[in-house]
Amino acid sequence: MSAIENAPIGMRGAFLDWIIRMRVEKIISGEFAGDAFAFRIHSPARSGLIVGKRCSVTAVWTEAGYTVDENQWRGSPYAVSR
């Protein structure tokens, strides 16, 4: 994970007030053309996300872009690592 940022005031809503930015190291399934990925969540602390740690992200493509379940890292000691 490369950065955790507050969403700008105009972008806030639906309680997704944090932007997670990360570098893409490997695609396990599907396609993604970029080398970086960003998504919004409610709470980094609740998700267990920490800058500098690695994690696998399951993202689902929709017509509006990707959606990420911010709770996918909770309860698994192997989901977020150094």
PDB file of C-alpha atoms in Angstrom:
ATOM      1  CA  MET A   1       0.000   0.000   0.000  1.00  0.00           C
ATOM      2  CA  SER A   2       1.558   3.285  -1.010  1.00  0.00           C
ATOM      3  CA  ALA A   3      -0.815   5.861   0.543  1.00  0.00           C
ATOM      4  CA  ILE A   4      -3.930   6.404   2.628  1.00  0.00           C
ATOM      5  CA  GLU A   5      -5.465   9.835   2.049  1.00  0.00           C
ATOM      6  CA  ASN A   6      -8.530  11.766   3.132  1.00  0.00           C
ATOM      7  CA  ALA A   7     -10.926  12.178   0.222  1.00  0.00           C
ATOM      8  CA  PRO A   8     -11.340  15.823  -0.812  1.00  0.00           C
ATOM      9  CA  ILE A   9     -14.440  17.437   0.711  1.00  0.00           C
ATOM     10  CA  GLY A  10     -16.276  17.563  -2.643  1.00  0.00           C
ATOM     11  CA  MET A  11     -15.709  13.817  -3.192  1.00  0.00           C
ATOM     12  CA  ARG A  12     -17.005  12.689   0.175  1.00  0.00           C
ATOM     13  CA  GLY A  13     -20.240  10.828   0.539  1.00  0.00           C
ATOM     14  CA  ALA A  14     -21.693   7.452   1.393  1.00  0.00           C
ATOM     15  CA  PHE A  15     -19.151   7.363   4.274  1.00  0.00           C
ATOM     16  CA  LEU A  16     -16.303   6.499   1.886  1.00  0.00           C
ATOM     17  CA  ASP A  17     -14.025   9.288   3.078  1.00  0.00           C
ATOM     18  CA  TRP A  18     -10.632   7.604   2.629  1.00  0.00           C
ATOM     19  CA  ILE A  19      -8.727   6.861  -0.590  1.00  0.00           C
ATOM     20  CA  ILE A  20      -6.371   3.885  -0.641  1.00  0.00           C
ATOM     21  CA  ARG A  21      -3.619   4.005  -3.267  1.00  0.00           C
ATOM     22  CA  MET A  22      -1.492   0.991  -4.060  1.00  0.00           C
ATOM     23  CA  ARG A  23       0.957  -0.317  -6.596  1.00  0.00           C
ATOM     24  CA  VAL A  24      -0.154  -3.369  -8.582  1.00  0.00           C
ATOM     25  CA  GLU A  25       2.478  -6.095  -8.445  1.00  0.00           C
ATOM     26  CA  LYS A  26       0.587  -9.013  -9.955  1.00  0.00           C
ATOM     27  CA  ILE A  27      -2.848  -9.771 -11.400  1.00  0.00           C
ATOM     28  CA  ILE A  28      -4.067 -13.166 -10.234  1.00  0.00           C
ATOM     29  CA  SER A  29      -7.340 -13.260 -12.163  1.00  0.00           C
ATOM     30  CA  GLY A  30      -8.897 -11.012 -14.807  1.00  0.00           C
ATOM     31  CA  GLU A  31      -7.340  -7.990 -16.460  1.00  0.00           C
ATOM     32  CA  PHE A  32      -6.039  -4.624 -15.293  1.00  0.00           C
ATOM     33  CA  ALA A  33      -3.870  -2.417 -17.506  1.00  0.00           C
ATOM     34  CA  GLY A  34      -2.473   0.007 -14.924  1.00  0.00           C
ATOM     35  CA  ASP A  35       0.440  -0.234 -12.528  1.00  0.00           C
ATOM     36  CA  ALA A  36      -1.443   1.544  -9.712  1.00  0.00           C
ATOM     37  CA  PHE A  37      -4.911   1.117  -8.230  1.00  0.00           C
ATOM     38  CA  ALA A  38      -6.981   3.359  -5.965  1.00  0.00           C
ATOM     39  CA  PHE A  39     -10.273   2.792  -4.193  1.00  0.00           C
ATOM     40  CA  ARG A  40     -12.357   4.415  -1.466  1.00  0.00           C
ATOM     41  CA  ILE A  41     -13.237   2.966   1.934  1.00  0.00           C
ATOM     42  CA  HIS A  42     -14.974   4.048   5.129  1.00  0.00           C
ATOM     43  CA  SER A  43     -12.157   3.407   7.606  1.00  0.00           C
ATOM     44  CA  PRO A  44      -8.533   2.268   7.176  1.00  0.00           C
ATOM     45  CA  ALA A  45      -8.399   1.199  10.835  1.00  0.00           C
ATOM     46  CA  ARG A  46     -11.545  -0.910  10.551  1.00  0.00           C
ATOM     47  CA  SER A  47     -10.204  -2.507   7.362  1.00  0.00           C
ATOM     48  CA  GLY A  48      -6.794  -3.256   8.855  1.00  0.00           C
ATOM     49  CA  LEU A  49      -4.954  -1.445   6.054  1.00  0.00           C
ATOM     50  CA  ILE A  50      -1.562   0.123   6.809  1.00  0.00           C
ATOM     51  CA  VAL A  51       0.775   2.096   4.527  1.00  0.00           C
ATOM     52  CA  GLY A  52       3.825   0.038   3.570  1.00  0.00           C
ATOM     53  CA  LYS A  53       2.173  -3.352   3.943  1.00  0.00           C
ATOM     54  CA  ARG A  54       1.250  -5.700   1.125  1.00  0.00           C
ATOM     55  CA  CYS A  55      -2.191  -7.147   0.625  1.00  0.00           C
ATOM     56  CA  SER A  56      -4.232  -9.009  -1.928  1.00  0.00           C
ATOM     57  CA  VAL A  57      -7.255  -7.096  -3.181  1.00  0.00           C
ATOM     58  CA  THR A  58     -10.376  -8.598  -4.674  1.00  0.00           C
ATOM     59  CA  ALA A  59     -11.980  -5.954  -6.882  1.00  0.00           C
ATOM     60  CA  VAL A  60     -15.132  -6.469  -8.944  1.00  0.00           C
ATOM     61  CA  TRP A  61     -15.675  -4.562 -12.194  1.00  0.00           C
ATOM     62  CA  THR A  62     -18.987  -2.739 -12.587  1.00  0.00           C
ATOM     63  CA  GLU A  63     -20.098  -0.215 -15.187  1.00  0.00           C
ATOM     64  CA  ALA A  64     -19.178   2.562 -12.745  1.00  0.00           C
ATOM     65  CA  GLY A  65     -15.664   1.170 -12.139  1.00  0.00           C
ATOM     66  CA  TYR A  66     -14.274  -1.261  -9.608  1.00  0.00           C
ATOM     67  CA  THR A  67     -15.858  -1.996  -6.247  1.00  0.00           C
ATOM     68  CA  VAL A  68     -13.822  -3.253  -3.314  1.00  0.00           C
ATOM     69  CA  ASP A  69     -15.234  -4.791  -0.134  1.00  0.00           C
ATOM     70  CA  GLU A  70     -13.361  -2.930   2.604  1.00  0.00           C
ATOM     71  CA  ASN A  71     -13.982  -5.790   5.051  1.00  0.00           C
ATOM     72  CA  GLN A  72     -12.163  -8.445   3.001  1.00  0.00           C
ATOM     73  CA  TRP A  73      -8.995  -8.097   5.119  1.00  0.00           C
ATOM     74  CA  ARG A  74     -10.671  -8.415   8.515  1.00  0.00           C
ATOM     75  CA  GLY A  75     -10.235 -11.644  10.420  1.00  0.00           C
ATOM     76  CA  SER A  76      -7.472 -13.068   8.218  1.00  0.00           C
ATOM     77  CA  PRO A  77      -3.898 -12.825   9.548  1.00  0.00           C
ATOM     78  CA  TYR A  78      -2.577 -13.570   6.038  1.00  0.00           C
ATOM     79  CA  ALA A  79      -4.534 -10.952   4.087  1.00  0.00           C
ATOM     80  CA  VAL A  80      -2.177  -8.086   4.995  1.00  0.00           C
ATOM     81  CA  SER A  81       1.576  -8.689   5.286  1.00  0.00           C
ATOM     82  CA  ARG A  82       4.926  -6.916   4.978  1.00  0.00           C
TER      83      ARG A  82
END
